[in-house]
XYZ file of C-alpha atoms in Angstrom:
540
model
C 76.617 9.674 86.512
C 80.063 9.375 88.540
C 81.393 12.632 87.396
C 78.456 14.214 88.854
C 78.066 12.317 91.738
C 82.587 12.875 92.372
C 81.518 16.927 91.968
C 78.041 16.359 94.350
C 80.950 14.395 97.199
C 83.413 17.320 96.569
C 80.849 19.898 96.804
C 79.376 18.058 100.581
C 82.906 17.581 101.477
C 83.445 21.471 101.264
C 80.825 22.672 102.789
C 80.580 20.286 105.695
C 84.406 21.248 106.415
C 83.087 25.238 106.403
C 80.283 24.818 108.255
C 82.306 22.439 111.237
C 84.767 25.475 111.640
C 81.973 27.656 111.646
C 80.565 25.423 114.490
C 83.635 25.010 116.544
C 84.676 28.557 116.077
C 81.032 29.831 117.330
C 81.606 27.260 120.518
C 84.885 29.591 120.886
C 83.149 32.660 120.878
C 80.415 31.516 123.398
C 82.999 30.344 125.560
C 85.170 33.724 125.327
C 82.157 35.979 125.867
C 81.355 33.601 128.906
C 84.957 34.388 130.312
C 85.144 37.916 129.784
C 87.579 37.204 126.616
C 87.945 39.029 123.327
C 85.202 37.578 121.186
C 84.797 40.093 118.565
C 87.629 38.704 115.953
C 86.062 35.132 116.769
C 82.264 35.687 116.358
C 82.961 37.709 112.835
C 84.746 34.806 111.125
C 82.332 32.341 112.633
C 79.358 34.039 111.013
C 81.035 34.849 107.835
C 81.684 30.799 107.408
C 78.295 30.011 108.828
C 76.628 32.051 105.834
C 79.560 30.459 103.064
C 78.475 26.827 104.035
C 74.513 28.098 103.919
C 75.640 29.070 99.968
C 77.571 25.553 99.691
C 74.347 23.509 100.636
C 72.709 25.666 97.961
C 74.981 24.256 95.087
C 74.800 20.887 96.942
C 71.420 20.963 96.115
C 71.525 22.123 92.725
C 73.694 19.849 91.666
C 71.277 17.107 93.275
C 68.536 18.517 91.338
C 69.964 18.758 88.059
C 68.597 16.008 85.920
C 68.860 17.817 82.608
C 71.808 17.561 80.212
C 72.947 16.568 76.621
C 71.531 13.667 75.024
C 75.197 12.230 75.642
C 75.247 12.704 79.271
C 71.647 11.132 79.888
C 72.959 7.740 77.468
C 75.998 7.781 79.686
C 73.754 8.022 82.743
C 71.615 5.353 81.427
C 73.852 3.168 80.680
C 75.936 3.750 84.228
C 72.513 2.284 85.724
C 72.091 -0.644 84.027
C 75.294 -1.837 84.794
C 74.655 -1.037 88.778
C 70.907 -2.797 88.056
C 72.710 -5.909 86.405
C 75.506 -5.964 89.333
C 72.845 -5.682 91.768
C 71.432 -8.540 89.924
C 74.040 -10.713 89.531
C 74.903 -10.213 93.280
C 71.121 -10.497 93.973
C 71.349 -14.328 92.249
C 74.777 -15.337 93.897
C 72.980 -14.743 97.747
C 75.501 -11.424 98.038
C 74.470 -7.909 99.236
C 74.126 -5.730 96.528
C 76.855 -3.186 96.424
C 75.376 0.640 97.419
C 75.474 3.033 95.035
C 78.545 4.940 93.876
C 77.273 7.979 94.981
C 75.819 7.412 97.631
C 78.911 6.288 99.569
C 80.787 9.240 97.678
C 78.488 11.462 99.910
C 78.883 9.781 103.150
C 82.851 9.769 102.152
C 82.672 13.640 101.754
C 80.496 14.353 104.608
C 82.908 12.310 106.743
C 86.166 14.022 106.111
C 84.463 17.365 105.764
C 83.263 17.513 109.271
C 86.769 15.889 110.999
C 88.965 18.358 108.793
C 86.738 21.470 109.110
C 86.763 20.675 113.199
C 90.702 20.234 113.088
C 90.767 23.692 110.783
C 87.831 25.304 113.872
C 90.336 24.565 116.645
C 93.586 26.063 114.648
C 91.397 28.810 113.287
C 89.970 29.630 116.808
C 94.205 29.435 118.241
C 95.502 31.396 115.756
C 92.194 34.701 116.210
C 92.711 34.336 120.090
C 96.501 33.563 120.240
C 96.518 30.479 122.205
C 98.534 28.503 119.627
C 101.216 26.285 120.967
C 104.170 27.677 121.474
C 107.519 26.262 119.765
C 109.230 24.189 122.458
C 111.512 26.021 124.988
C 114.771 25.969 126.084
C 115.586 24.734 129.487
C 115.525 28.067 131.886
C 117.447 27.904 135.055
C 116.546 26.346 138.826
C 114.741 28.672 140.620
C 115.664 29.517 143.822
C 115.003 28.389 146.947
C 112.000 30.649 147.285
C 110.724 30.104 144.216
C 110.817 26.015 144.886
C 108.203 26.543 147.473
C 105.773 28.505 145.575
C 106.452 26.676 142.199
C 102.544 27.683 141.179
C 103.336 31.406 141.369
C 107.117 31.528 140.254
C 106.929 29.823 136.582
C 111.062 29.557 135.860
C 112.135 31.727 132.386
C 113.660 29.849 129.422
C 116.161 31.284 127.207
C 116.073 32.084 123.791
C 119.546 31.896 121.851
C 118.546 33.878 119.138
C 118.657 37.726 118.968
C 115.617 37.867 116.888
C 112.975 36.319 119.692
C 112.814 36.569 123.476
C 115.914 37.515 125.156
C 113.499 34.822 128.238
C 110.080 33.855 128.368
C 107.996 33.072 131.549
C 105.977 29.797 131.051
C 102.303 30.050 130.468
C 101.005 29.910 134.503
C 98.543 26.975 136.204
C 95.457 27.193 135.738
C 94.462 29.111 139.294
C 96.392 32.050 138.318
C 93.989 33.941 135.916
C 94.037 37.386 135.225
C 97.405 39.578 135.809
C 95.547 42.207 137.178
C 98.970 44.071 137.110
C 103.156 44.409 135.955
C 105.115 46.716 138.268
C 108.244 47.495 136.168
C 111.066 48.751 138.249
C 113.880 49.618 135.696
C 116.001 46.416 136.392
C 113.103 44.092 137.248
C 109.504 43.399 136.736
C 106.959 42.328 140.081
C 104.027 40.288 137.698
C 100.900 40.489 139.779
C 98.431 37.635 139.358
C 95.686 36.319 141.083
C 97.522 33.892 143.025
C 100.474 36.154 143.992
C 103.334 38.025 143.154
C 106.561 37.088 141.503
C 109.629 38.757 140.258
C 112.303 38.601 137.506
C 115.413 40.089 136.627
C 115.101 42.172 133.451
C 118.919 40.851 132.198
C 118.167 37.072 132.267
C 114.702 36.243 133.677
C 115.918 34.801 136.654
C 113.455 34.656 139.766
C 114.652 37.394 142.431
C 111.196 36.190 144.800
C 107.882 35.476 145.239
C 105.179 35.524 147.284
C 102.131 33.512 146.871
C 98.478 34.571 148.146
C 97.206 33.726 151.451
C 95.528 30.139 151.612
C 92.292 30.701 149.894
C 92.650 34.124 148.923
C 93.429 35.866 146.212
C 94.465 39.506 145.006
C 91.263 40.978 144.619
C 92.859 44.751 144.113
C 96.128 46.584 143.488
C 98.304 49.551 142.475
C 98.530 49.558 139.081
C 103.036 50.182 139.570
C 104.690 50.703 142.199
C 106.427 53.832 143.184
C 109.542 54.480 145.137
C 110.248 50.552 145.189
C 106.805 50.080 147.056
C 103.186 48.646 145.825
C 100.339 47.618 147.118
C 98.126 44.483 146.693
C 94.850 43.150 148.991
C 93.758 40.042 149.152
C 90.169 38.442 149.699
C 88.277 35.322 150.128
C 85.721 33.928 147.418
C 82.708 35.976 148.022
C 83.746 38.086 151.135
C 85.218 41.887 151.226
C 89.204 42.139 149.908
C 90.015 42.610 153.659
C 93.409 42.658 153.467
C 95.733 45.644 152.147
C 99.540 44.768 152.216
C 102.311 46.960 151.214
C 104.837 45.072 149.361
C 108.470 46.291 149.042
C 109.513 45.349 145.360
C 113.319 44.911 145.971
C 112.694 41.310 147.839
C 108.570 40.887 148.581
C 108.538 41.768 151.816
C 105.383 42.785 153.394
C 106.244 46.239 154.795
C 103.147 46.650 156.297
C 99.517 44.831 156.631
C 96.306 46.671 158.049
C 92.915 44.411 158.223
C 90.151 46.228 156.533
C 86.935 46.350 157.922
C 82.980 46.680 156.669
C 83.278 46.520 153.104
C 86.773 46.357 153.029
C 89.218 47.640 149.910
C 87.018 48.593 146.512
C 87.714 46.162 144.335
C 88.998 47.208 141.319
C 91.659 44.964 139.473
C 91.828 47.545 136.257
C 90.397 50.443 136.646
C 92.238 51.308 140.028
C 91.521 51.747 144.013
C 94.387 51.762 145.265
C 97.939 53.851 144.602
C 101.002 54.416 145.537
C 102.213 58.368 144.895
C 105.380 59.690 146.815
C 105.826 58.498 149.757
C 101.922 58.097 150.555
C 99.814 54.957 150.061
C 96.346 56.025 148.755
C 93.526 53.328 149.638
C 89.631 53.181 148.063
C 88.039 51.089 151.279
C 84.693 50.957 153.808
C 83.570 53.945 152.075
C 86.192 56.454 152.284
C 89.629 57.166 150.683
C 92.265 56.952 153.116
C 95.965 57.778 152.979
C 98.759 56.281 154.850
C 102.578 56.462 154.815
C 104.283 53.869 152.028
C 107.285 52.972 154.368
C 105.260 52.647 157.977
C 101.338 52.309 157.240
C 100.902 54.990 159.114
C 96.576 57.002 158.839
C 97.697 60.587 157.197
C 94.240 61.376 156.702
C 90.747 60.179 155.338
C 88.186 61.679 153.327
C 84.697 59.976 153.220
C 82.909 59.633 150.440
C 79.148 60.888 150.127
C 75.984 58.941 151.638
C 75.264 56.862 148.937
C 79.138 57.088 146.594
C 81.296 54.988 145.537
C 84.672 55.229 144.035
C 84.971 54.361 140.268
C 88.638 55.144 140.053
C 91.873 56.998 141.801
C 94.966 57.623 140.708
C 97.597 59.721 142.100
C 100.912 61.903 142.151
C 103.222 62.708 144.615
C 100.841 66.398 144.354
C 97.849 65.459 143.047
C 94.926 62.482 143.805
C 92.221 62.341 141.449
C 89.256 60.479 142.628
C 86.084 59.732 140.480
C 82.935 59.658 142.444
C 79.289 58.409 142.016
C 76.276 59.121 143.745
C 73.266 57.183 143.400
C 74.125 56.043 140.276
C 72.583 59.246 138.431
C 75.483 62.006 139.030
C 79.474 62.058 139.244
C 81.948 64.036 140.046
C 85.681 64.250 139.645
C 87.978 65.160 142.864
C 91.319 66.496 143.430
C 92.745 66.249 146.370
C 95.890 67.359 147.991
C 98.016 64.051 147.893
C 99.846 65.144 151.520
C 97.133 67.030 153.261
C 93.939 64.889 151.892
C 92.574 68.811 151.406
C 90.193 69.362 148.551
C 91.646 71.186 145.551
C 88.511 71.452 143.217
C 85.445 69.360 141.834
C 84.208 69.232 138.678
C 80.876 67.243 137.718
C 80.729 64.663 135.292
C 78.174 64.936 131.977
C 76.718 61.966 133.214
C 72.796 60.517 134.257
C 73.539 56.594 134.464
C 75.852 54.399 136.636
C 79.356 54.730 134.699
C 83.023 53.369 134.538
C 85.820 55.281 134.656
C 89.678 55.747 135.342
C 92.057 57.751 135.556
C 94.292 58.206 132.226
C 96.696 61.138 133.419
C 96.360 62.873 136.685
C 98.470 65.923 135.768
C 96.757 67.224 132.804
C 93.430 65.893 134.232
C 92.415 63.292 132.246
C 89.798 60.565 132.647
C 87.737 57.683 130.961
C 84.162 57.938 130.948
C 81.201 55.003 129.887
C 78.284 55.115 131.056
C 75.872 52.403 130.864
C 73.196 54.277 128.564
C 73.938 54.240 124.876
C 73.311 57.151 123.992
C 75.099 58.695 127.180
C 78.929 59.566 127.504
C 81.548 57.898 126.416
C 84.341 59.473 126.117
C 88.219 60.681 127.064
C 87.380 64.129 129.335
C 90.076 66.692 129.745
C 90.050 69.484 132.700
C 92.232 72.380 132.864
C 94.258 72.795 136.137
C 91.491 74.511 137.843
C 88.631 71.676 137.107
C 87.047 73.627 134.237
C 85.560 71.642 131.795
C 85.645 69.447 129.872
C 88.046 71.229 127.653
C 88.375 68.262 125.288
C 85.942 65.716 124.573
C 87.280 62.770 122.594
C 84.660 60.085 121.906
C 85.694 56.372 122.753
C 83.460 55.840 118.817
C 84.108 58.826 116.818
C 85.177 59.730 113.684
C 88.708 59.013 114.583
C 87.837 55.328 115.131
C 87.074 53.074 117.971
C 89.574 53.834 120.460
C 90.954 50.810 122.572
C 90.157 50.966 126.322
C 90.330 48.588 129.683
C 88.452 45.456 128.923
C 85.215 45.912 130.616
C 85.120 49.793 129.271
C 84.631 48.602 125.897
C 83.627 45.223 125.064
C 84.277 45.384 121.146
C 88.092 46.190 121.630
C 90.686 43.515 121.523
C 93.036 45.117 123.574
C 93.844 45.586 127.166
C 94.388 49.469 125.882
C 95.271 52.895 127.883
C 95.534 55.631 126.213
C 98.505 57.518 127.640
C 99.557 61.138 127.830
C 102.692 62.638 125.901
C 102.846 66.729 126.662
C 99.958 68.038 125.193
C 98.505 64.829 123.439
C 96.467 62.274 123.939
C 97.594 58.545 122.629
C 95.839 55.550 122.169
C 95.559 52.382 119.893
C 92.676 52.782 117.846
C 90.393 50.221 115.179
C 89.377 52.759 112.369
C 89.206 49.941 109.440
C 86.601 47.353 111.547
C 84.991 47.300 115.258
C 87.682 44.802 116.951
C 91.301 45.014 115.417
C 93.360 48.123 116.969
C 95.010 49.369 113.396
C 96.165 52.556 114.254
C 97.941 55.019 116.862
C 96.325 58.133 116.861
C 96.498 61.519 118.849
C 94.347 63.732 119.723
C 95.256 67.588 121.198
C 94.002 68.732 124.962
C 94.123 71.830 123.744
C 90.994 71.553 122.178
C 90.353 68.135 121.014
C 91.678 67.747 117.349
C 93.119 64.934 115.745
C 96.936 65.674 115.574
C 97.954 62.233 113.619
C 97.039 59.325 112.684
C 99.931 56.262 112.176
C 99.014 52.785 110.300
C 99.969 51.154 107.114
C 97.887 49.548 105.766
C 97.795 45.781 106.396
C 98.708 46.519 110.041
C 97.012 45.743 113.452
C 98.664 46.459 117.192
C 98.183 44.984 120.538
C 99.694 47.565 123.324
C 100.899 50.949 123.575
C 103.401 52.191 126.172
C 105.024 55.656 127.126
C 108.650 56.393 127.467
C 110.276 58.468 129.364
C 112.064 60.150 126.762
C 108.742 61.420 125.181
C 108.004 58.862 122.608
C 105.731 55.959 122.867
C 106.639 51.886 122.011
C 103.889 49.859 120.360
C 103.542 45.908 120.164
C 103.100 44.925 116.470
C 101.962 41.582 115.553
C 100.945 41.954 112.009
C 103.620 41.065 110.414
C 105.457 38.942 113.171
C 106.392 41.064 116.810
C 107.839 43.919 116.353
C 108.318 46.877 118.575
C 108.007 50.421 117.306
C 108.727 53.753 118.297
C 106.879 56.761 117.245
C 107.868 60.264 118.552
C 105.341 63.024 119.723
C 104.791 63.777 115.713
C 103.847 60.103 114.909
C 106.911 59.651 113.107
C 108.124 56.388 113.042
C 111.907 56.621 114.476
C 112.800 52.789 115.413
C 111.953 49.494 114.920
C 112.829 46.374 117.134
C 111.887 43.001 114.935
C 111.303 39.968 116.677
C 110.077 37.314 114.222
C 111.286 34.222 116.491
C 109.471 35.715 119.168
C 105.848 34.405 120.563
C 103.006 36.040 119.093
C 101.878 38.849 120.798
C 98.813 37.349 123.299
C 95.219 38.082 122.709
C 94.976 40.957 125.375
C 98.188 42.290 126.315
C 100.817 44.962 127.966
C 103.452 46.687 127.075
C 105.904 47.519 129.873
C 109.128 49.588 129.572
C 112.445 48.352 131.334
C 116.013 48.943 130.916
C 117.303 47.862 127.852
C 113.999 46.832 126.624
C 110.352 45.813 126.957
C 108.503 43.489 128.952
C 105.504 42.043 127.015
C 102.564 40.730 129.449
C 99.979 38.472 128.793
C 96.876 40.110 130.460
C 94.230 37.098 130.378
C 96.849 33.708 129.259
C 95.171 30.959 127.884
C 96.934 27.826 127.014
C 100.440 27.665 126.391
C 101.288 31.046 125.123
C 103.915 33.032 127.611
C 102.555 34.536 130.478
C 105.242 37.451 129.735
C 108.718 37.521 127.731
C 111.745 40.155 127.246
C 112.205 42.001 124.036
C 115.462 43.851 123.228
């Protein structure tokens, strides 16, 4: 009767531990797809231990049910209860309690410490899928300066890491009003983070803050240049609920506001990812009240402006020093892509967009034409559009789901991705981090011809998953491993692997990050930080 009852409590034990993980892990995933988070890893696991403890109860309950057995067992069982029947007796006649039944307090015992440990395994399991696990403790970084002591919230100090195999300095994780870094600016000896609640900047040879500059009372960046260009960038800022009225000019040497204009109407399109505003030359490019206007970098001074259509809006812009591309959408049934003549503002050529629904888009390269397309019908296009110098096309179609895999995009493009992707353009290929082996884990770097559209390699071992892709100048691309501890590789424009940078003391690459290249190294950038994982750290 014990041994059976000892295999019922280790049988509850096990699958009240599964299904609490399976609980706490499900909590995790409502709370990341309420955020905007990466939930795909989460909900998968949570599901797959949900239906394990639903086949646990099932042998709980066989093993309740099962009366038969030998004629041995049933004497043994026998005679177990009339020893409880003459305890309960004897306790019965000496005015005591009678004791409860072996197994029944066996049960409770398991069910107890199932549901505590399988909690306490939810909450690691849930740190260790979303990368929020506690860092190891840091060294002690150096006093920031006197700038950085009055905006403490926006200027986190680096620490130090002794050892060649981790961070050369880490940035600690930020306070809880900074949110999203909508943006990195990396400037060859330095890196400008943009966050929510301002800007800050760090030397790329010891982490040391060179300034900051903290958001207007109340306000916050609502929109910015996704670099800067020519030591300039611009941010705006906004009020909870009212336009992002304010566009600023930043120079990225020592924060200085080179410029401010107030923005009226519906002030600067907000547009924290996909881009609406741009720095390209020496002209400032501006999505705002309806128009796209262009201004000089170094004075703020109007160039020109182009207005949209009656009834447009700008999904995305990007720009070169030659060339602004501008997606446009009309009445949320046709779209167009725009170049424009980044000096003059004149229009170069227009090409219409295969789609029928409101969409998303942005700008991957400007020069080859390339953009990302999603529209909000299923069935309508998604996909990486290629235009020839002239705005005929598409010449290459590459779906965002195809046969190639699922290729990572902007979160918000493509809710089953992990990544904060962009593809990136290297001569005459497309790049990007793909999932070909499940729907949420980026396993592969794959490349795809604008030529016309074919698959020119593939690169992932087996066993291995990536979190951010980044081009270098010399016409390779760096990409954030975290498979097998953080590594950084480099492929070439063949896929062949040609350097490895291993990193095993380093922090875990985040949940959604960004891979930025600097001198002497790489700048790794949490995009969404949660807990007290890095907001961004050095590798070299």
């Amino acid at each position: 009767m014990r041994a059976r009852a000892a295999a019922e409590a280790a049988a509850v034990l096990l699958c009240a531990a599964v299904a609490s993980v399976a609980a706490v892990l499900f909590v995790g995933f409502v709370y990341l797809a309420a955020t905007g988070g990466p939930w795909g890893r989460t909900l998968a696991w949570a599901v797959g231990l949900g239906v394990g403890a639903v086949v646990l109860m099932g042998v709980v309950g066989a093993l309740d049910g099962d009366d038969d057995g030998d004629g041995e067992a049933e004497t043994a069982e026998a005679d177990g209860e009339v020893r409880d029947a003459v305890e309960a007796a004897s306790a019965k006649s000496a005015g005591k309690p009678a004791p409860p039944a072996w197994g029944e307090t066996a049960f409770a015992i398991g069910l107890v410490v199932g549901l505590v440990a399988g909690g306490a395994g939810g909450v690691f399991g849930y740190q260790a899928l979303t990368g929020t696990a506690p860092a190891p403790a840091a060294h002690a970084g150096p006093t920031p300066s006197a700038s950085a002591s009055a905006s403490a919230s926006v200027s986190p100090s680096p620490s130090r890491s002794a050892a060649s195999a981790g961070a050369a300095w880490q940035v600690a994780a930020p306070g809880p009003t900074a949110g999203k870094s909508p943006a990195v600016w990396g400037l060859g000896d330095a890196v400008v983070h943009v966050r929510l609640d301002g800007l800050s900047a760090y030397a790329v040879e010891d982490g040391a803050v060179r300034w900051t500059s903290p958001a207007p009372a109340r306000e916050a960046v609502c929109a910015t240049s996704v670099r800067a260009e020519r030591g300039v960038g611009l941010v705006a800022y906004g009020r909870h609920g009212k336009p992002c009225a304010t566009l600023v000019a930043v120079r990225a040497s020592d924060g200085k506001a080179l410029w401010q204009r107030r923005v009226g109407g519906a002030g600067v399109a907000t547009g924290l990812g996909h881009g609406t505003l741009a720095v390209a030359g020496a002209t400032a490019l501006a999505v705002e009240d309806g128009a796209v206007r262009a201004r000089s970098a170094e004075t703020g001074a109007e160039r020109w402006r182009r207005a949209l259509g009656a009834g447009c809006g700008a999904q995305a812009l990007d720009a070169t020093a030659e060339r602004t591309l501008l997606v446009e959408q009309c009445g949320g049934a046709t779209a167009r892509l725009v170049a424009l003549d980044t000096v003059t503002g004149e229009e170069s050529w227009t090409a219409r967009l295969p789609v029928e629904t409101p969409t998303q888009a942005f700008v991957v390269s400007v020069r080859p034409a390339v953009v990302a397309i999603r529209e909000e019908d299923a069935r309508g296009t998604r996909a990486l559009l290629g235009y020839d110098d002239k705005g005929r096309g598409p010449t290459v179609t590459v779906p965002i789901s195809g046969p190639a895999g699922n290729v990572v995009m902007p979160m918000g493009m493509w809710a089953s991705s992990a990544g904060e992707g962009r593809p990136v353009v290297v001569g005459d290929a497309l790049i990007a981090l793909a999932a070909t082996r499940n729907t949420s884990l980026p396993d592969a770097v794959i490349a795809h011809s604008l030529t016309d559209g074919h698959l020119l390699w593939r690169y992932g071992p087996e066993g291995t998953s990536f979190d951010a892709l980044a081009r270098a100048d010399d016409g390779r691309v760096a990409v954030l491993e975290g498979s097998r501890g953080t590594r950084i590789l480099t492929l070439d424009a063949t896929g062949t692997l040609r350097g490895a940078l291993d990193a095993p003391a380093a922090p875990r690459p985040p949940t959604v990050a960004e891979l930025v290249p600097v001198t002497g190294g790489h700048v790794v950038v949490n995009i969404w930080p949660r807990g007290p994982e890095p907001s961004l750290y050095l590798l070299r």
